[in-house]
Short mmCIF file of C-alpha atoms in Angstrom, two decimals:
data_model
loop_
_atom_site.label_atom_id
_atom_site.label_comp_id
_atom_site.label_asym_id
_atom_site.label_seq_id
_atom_site.Cartn_x
_atom_site.Cartn_y
_atom_site.Cartn_z
CA UNK A 1 12.18 -5.35 -46.02
CA UNK A 2 9.67 -5.96 -48.55
CA UNK A 3 11.00 -8.78 -50.93
CA UNK A 4 9.48 -8.40 -54.03
CA UNK A 5 10.50 -11.63 -55.01
CA UNK A 6 8.96 -14.14 -52.56
CA UNK A 7 6.46 -16.44 -53.70
CA UNK A 8 2.76 -16.09 -53.47
CA UNK A 9 1.33 -18.44 -50.64
CA UNK A 10 -0.35 -21.75 -52.03
CA UNK A 11 0.54 -24.35 -53.97
CA UNK A 12 2.64 -23.36 -56.88
CA UNK A 13 0.71 -23.71 -59.94
CA UNK A 14 -2.49 -24.17 -58.42
CA UNK A 15 -5.06 -23.90 -61.09
CA UNK A 16 -7.15 -20.09 -61.12
CA UNK A 17 -9.22 -19.73 -57.83
CA UNK A 18 -12.64 -19.24 -58.11
CA UNK A 19 -14.06 -15.61 -57.81
CA UNK A 20 -15.14 -15.70 -54.31
CA UNK A 21 -11.30 -16.68 -53.50
CA UNK A 22 -10.20 -13.85 -55.81
CA UNK A 23 -12.44 -11.34 -54.31
CA UNK A 24 -11.32 -12.52 -50.53
CA UNK A 25 -7.52 -11.72 -51.65
CA UNK A 26 -8.52 -8.72 -53.11
CA UNK A 27 -9.96 -7.55 -49.92
CA UNK A 28 -7.29 -8.85 -47.73
CA UNK A 29 -4.70 -6.83 -49.92
CA UNK A 30 -6.38 -3.72 -49.34
CA UNK A 31 -6.39 -4.25 -45.68
CA UNK A 32 -2.89 -5.92 -45.40
CA UNK A 33 -1.05 -3.29 -47.13
CA UNK A 34 -1.38 -0.07 -45.22
CA UNK A 35 -0.63 -2.42 -42.30
CA UNK A 36 2.52 -3.97 -44.07
CA UNK A 37 3.96 -0.37 -45.09
CA UNK A 38 3.43 0.83 -41.78
CA UNK A 39 5.11 -2.21 -40.27
CA UNK A 40 8.28 -1.52 -42.73
CA UNK A 41 8.43 2.21 -42.16
CA UNK A 42 8.31 1.49 -38.37
CA UNK A 43 11.41 -0.80 -38.79
CA UNK A 44 13.03 1.32 -40.69
CA UNK A 45 12.64 4.06 -38.61
CA UNK A 46 13.77 2.13 -35.77
CA UNK A 47 16.72 0.70 -37.22
CA UNK A 48 17.98 4.42 -38.14
CA UNK A 49 17.51 5.61 -35.03
CA UNK A 50 19.05 2.55 -33.06
CA UNK A 51 22.26 3.14 -35.73
CA UNK A 52 22.33 7.18 -35.94
CA UNK A 53 20.86 8.03 -32.11
CA UNK A 54 20.58 5.22 -29.46
CA UNK A 55 23.82 3.35 -30.50
CA UNK A 56 26.25 6.64 -30.38
CA UNK A 57 24.13 7.94 -27.40
CA UNK A 58 24.77 4.77 -25.30
CA UNK A 59 28.51 4.21 -26.43
CA UNK A 60 28.72 8.01 -25.22
CA UNK A 61 27.25 7.41 -21.76
CA UNK A 62 28.83 4.26 -21.22
CA UNK A 63 32.46 5.68 -22.03
CA UNK A 64 31.93 9.25 -20.85
CA UNK A 65 29.47 8.06 -17.90
CA UNK A 66 28.88 4.56 -16.62
CA UNK A 67 32.79 3.98 -16.52
CA UNK A 68 33.56 7.06 -14.61
CA UNK A 69 30.93 6.45 -12.54
CA UNK A 70 31.57 2.91 -11.62
CA UNK A 71 35.31 3.61 -11.41
CA UNK A 72 34.62 6.53 -8.82
CA UNK A 73 31.79 4.06 -6.76
CA UNK A 74 34.47 1.09 -6.81
CA UNK A 75 37.68 3.24 -5.49
CA UNK A 76 35.53 6.06 -3.44
CA UNK A 77 33.13 3.73 -1.86
CA UNK A 78 33.35 0.31 -2.07
CA UNK A 79 37.08 -0.02 -1.34
CA UNK A 80 37.01 1.92 1.58
CA UNK A 81 33.98 -0.42 2.82
CA UNK A 82 35.86 -3.08 2.21
CA UNK A 83 39.32 -1.92 3.51
CA UNK A 84 36.63 -0.57 6.86
CA UNK A 85 34.96 -4.04 7.12
CA UNK A 86 38.54 -5.61 7.39
CA UNK A 87 39.69 -3.01 9.54
CA UNK A 88 36.51 -3.57 11.74
CA UNK A 89 36.97 -7.27 11.37
CA UNK A 90 40.56 -7.23 12.86
CA UNK A 91 39.32 -5.34 15.76
CA UNK A 92 36.41 -7.27 16.59
CA UNK A 93 38.64 -10.60 16.41
CA UNK A 94 41.19 -8.75 18.30
CA UNK A 95 39.86 -6.95 20.89
CA UNK A 96 36.45 -8.54 21.41
CA UNK A 97 36.90 -12.12 20.12
CA UNK A 98 40.08 -13.52 21.69
CA UNK A 99 39.83 -11.58 24.51
CA UNK A 100 36.30 -13.51 24.96
CA UNK A 101 38.32 -16.75 24.10
CA UNK A 102 40.31 -16.48 26.82
CA UNK A 103 37.95 -15.24 29.18
CA UNK A 104 35.75 -18.37 28.30
CA UNK A 105 38.34 -20.83 28.92
CA UNK A 106 39.68 -18.96 32.15
CA UNK A 107 36.19 -19.23 33.48
CA UNK A 108 35.66 -22.96 32.23
CA UNK A 109 39.29 -23.69 34.34
CA UNK A 110 38.08 -21.78 36.79
CA UNK A 111 34.66 -23.75 37.40
CA UNK A 112 36.48 -27.08 36.53
CA UNK A 113 39.04 -26.71 39.03
CA UNK A 114 37.45 -24.64 41.92
CA UNK A 115 33.70 -25.95 41.35
CA UNK A 116 33.55 -29.17 39.59
CA UNK A 117 36.43 -30.86 40.81
CA UNK A 118 35.90 -30.49 44.66
CA UNK A 119 31.66 -31.20 44.10
CA UNK A 120 32.57 -34.18 42.41
CA UNK A 121 35.31 -35.52 44.95
CA UNK A 122 32.87 -34.35 48.00
CA UNK A 123 30.03 -36.30 46.20
CA UNK A 124 31.98 -39.09 45.58
CA UNK A 125 33.64 -39.43 49.42
CA UNK A 126 30.21 -38.24 51.09
CA UNK A 127 27.81 -39.73 49.28
CA UNK A 128 28.92 -42.23 47.13
CA UNK A 129 31.07 -43.99 49.18
CA UNK A 130 28.65 -43.92 52.51
CA UNK A 131 25.67 -45.09 50.41
CA UNK A 132 27.50 -47.83 48.06
CA UNK A 133 28.79 -49.16 51.71
CA UNK A 134 25.45 -48.85 53.41
CA UNK A 135 24.23 -50.54 50.49
CA UNK A 136 26.68 -53.77 50.86
CA UNK A 137 25.93 -53.77 55.00
CA UNK A 138 21.84 -53.91 54.25
CA UNK A 139 22.21 -56.09 51.33
CA UNK A 140 21.61 -59.16 53.39
CA UNK A 141 18.82 -57.70 55.37
CA UNK A 142 17.21 -56.20 52.44
CA UNK A 143 17.37 -60.11 50.67
CA UNK A 144 16.05 -61.03 53.65
CA UNK A 145 13.16 -58.87 53.50
CA UNK A 146 12.37 -59.87 49.65
CA UNK A 147 12.17 -63.75 50.78
CA UNK A 148 10.14 -62.89 53.56
CA UNK A 149 7.80 -60.81 51.83
CA UNK A 150 8.06 -63.95 48.90
CA UNK A 151 7.19 -65.89 51.59
CA UNK A 152 4.25 -64.08 52.85
CA UNK A 153 3.34 -63.43 49.46
CA UNK A 154 2.81 -66.97 48.71
CA UNK A 155 1.63 -67.77 52.25
CA UNK A 156 -1.41 -65.36 51.62
CA UNK A 157 -2.01 -66.78 48.13
CA UNK A 158 -2.14 -70.41 49.21
CA UNK A 159 -4.80 -68.94 52.36
CA UNK A 160 -6.70 -67.02 49.45
CA UNK A 161 -7.28 -70.11 47.20
CA UNK A 162 -8.25 -71.88 50.14
CA UNK A 163 -10.59 -69.26 51.45
CA UNK A 164 -11.73 -68.91 47.76
CA UNK A 165 -12.49 -72.47 47.54
CA UNK A 166 -14.42 -72.88 50.79
CA UNK A 167 -16.36 -70.05 49.83
CA UNK A 168 -17.59 -71.47 46.69
CA UNK A 169 -18.08 -75.22 48.29
CA UNK A 170 -20.15 -73.09 51.11
CA UNK A 171 -21.94 -71.47 47.90
CA UNK A 172 -22.76 -74.44 47.01
CA UNK A 173 -23.65 -76.09 49.79
CA UNK A 174 -25.71 -73.36 50.41
CA UNK A 175 -27.72 -74.06 47.34
CA UNK A 176 -28.35 -77.75 47.72
CA UNK A 177 -29.46 -77.27 51.28
CA UNK A 178 -31.85 -74.10 50.44
CA UNK A 179 -33.40 -76.64 47.54
CA UNK A 180 -33.70 -79.70 49.25
CA UNK A 181 -35.34 -77.31 52.43
CA UNK A 182 -37.92 -76.14 49.52
CA UNK A 183 -38.16 -80.08 47.96
CA UNK A 184 -39.15 -81.25 51.53
CA UNK A 185 -41.34 -78.12 52.72
CA UNK A 186 -42.35 -75.85 50.13
CA UNK A 187 -42.47 -77.65 47.15
CA UNK A 188 -45.61 -80.26 48.58
CA UNK A 189 -47.35 -77.72 49.49
CA UNK A 190 -46.67 -75.34 46.45
CA UNK A 191 -47.59 -78.51 44.22
CA UNK A 192 -50.76 -79.48 46.55
CA UNK A 193 -52.04 -75.46 46.05
CA UNK A 194 -51.72 -75.87 42.36
CA UNK A 195 -53.73 -79.05 42.34
CA UNK A 196 -56.32 -77.96 44.52
CA UNK A 197 -56.60 -74.48 42.35
CA UNK A 198 -56.86 -76.43 38.98
CA UNK A 199 -58.97 -79.15 40.45
CA UNK A 200 -61.45 -77.52 43.01
CA UNK A 201 -61.13 -73.43 43.47
CA UNK A 202 -61.12 -72.94 39.42
CA UNK A 203 -64.25 -75.30 38.96
CA UNK A 204 -65.93 -73.99 41.41
CA UNK A 205 -65.34 -70.27 40.50
CA UNK A 206 -66.59 -70.93 37.78
CA UNK A 207 -69.23 -72.39 38.60
CA UNK A 208 -70.56 -69.68 41.01
CA UNK A 209 -69.71 -67.37 38.04
CA UNK A 210 -71.95 -69.16 35.98
CA UNK A 211 -74.85 -69.28 38.69
CA UNK A 212 -74.11 -65.66 39.28
CA UNK A 213 -74.48 -65.26 35.61
CA UNK A 214 -77.73 -67.07 34.96
CA UNK A 215 -79.41 -66.18 38.13
CA UNK A 216 -78.32 -63.05 39.73
CA UNK A 217 -77.33 -61.27 36.48
CA UNK A 218 -81.27 -61.10 35.14
CA UNK A 219 -82.71 -60.62 38.18
CA UNK A 220 -80.93 -57.71 38.98
CA UNK A 221 -81.61 -56.95 35.63
CA UNK A 222 -85.48 -57.12 35.86
CA UNK A 223 -85.54 -55.18 39.17
CA UNK A 224 -83.82 -52.57 37.82
CA UNK A 225 -86.12 -52.61 34.40
CA UNK A 226 -89.34 -53.40 36.05
CA UNK A 227 -89.23 -51.60 39.56
CA UNK A 228 -86.29 -49.06 39.92
CA UNK A 229 -86.41 -46.85 36.66
CA UNK A 230 -90.36 -47.10 36.84
CA UNK A 231 -90.23 -45.62 40.49
CA UNK A 232 -87.06 -43.30 39.31
CA UNK A 233 -89.39 -41.60 36.61
CA UNK A 234 -92.36 -41.09 38.70
CA UNK A 235 -90.35 -39.79 41.58
CA UNK A 236 -89.18 -37.57 38.80
CA UNK A 237 -92.39 -36.85 37.81
CA UNK A 238 -93.83 -35.95 41.15
CA UNK A 239 -91.05 -33.60 41.88
CA UNK A 240 -91.42 -31.82 38.57
CA UNK A 241 -95.28 -31.07 39.23
CA UNK A 242 -94.61 -29.75 42.65
CA UNK A 243 -91.80 -27.59 41.42
CA UNK A 244 -88.82 -28.89 43.45
CA UNK A 245 -87.31 -30.06 40.34
CA UNK A 246 -86.11 -27.71 37.95
#
């Protein structure tokens, strides 16, 4: 409800507002008063409807519709379903679960008595005892075989070490022998050939090349310029004059 005695928003005892503030408050008051009036009318109508229409209708429906309907649903649907479920559970337990349990126990006893115990007895007497006896009988032979294999392995390892040592020594000896053969036979020849190349063949080659460049090359150039080029040019002109050259 509208409370006419409510204090004005703002600071109490404030000095008079300026003109702009007064105009803004007037415009806001013109806009807000209809909205506040509509809100108050809606609130009053809502309280009246709740008090004189909705609440009585709700109490009437709760008392004369929902409660009887709930009672009917509980006594005509829920309780029969509960009793039916309990009866079905008792039937399932009595007619299905208990017989299945007894059947499972009987099958387990039958499997243990008829299948497992005979199989275990046969496996123990026909497999385990003969295997254990055979293992005891063959244990000395097995130990002897293991000892023999160990001795053979040690002998092979020793022979392998000897062979590896011999191969390593032979490899080293072959290298030294080849080096001495090279040093006593090929090395002097290689050193002599290198000395002959550096001190005889290379100087002679250089001298021949220099003499060739000094004599043969200028003569060849002179013969080409003085003889061959004029003869070639004259031959070309003669052939051209005779019409034998296009």
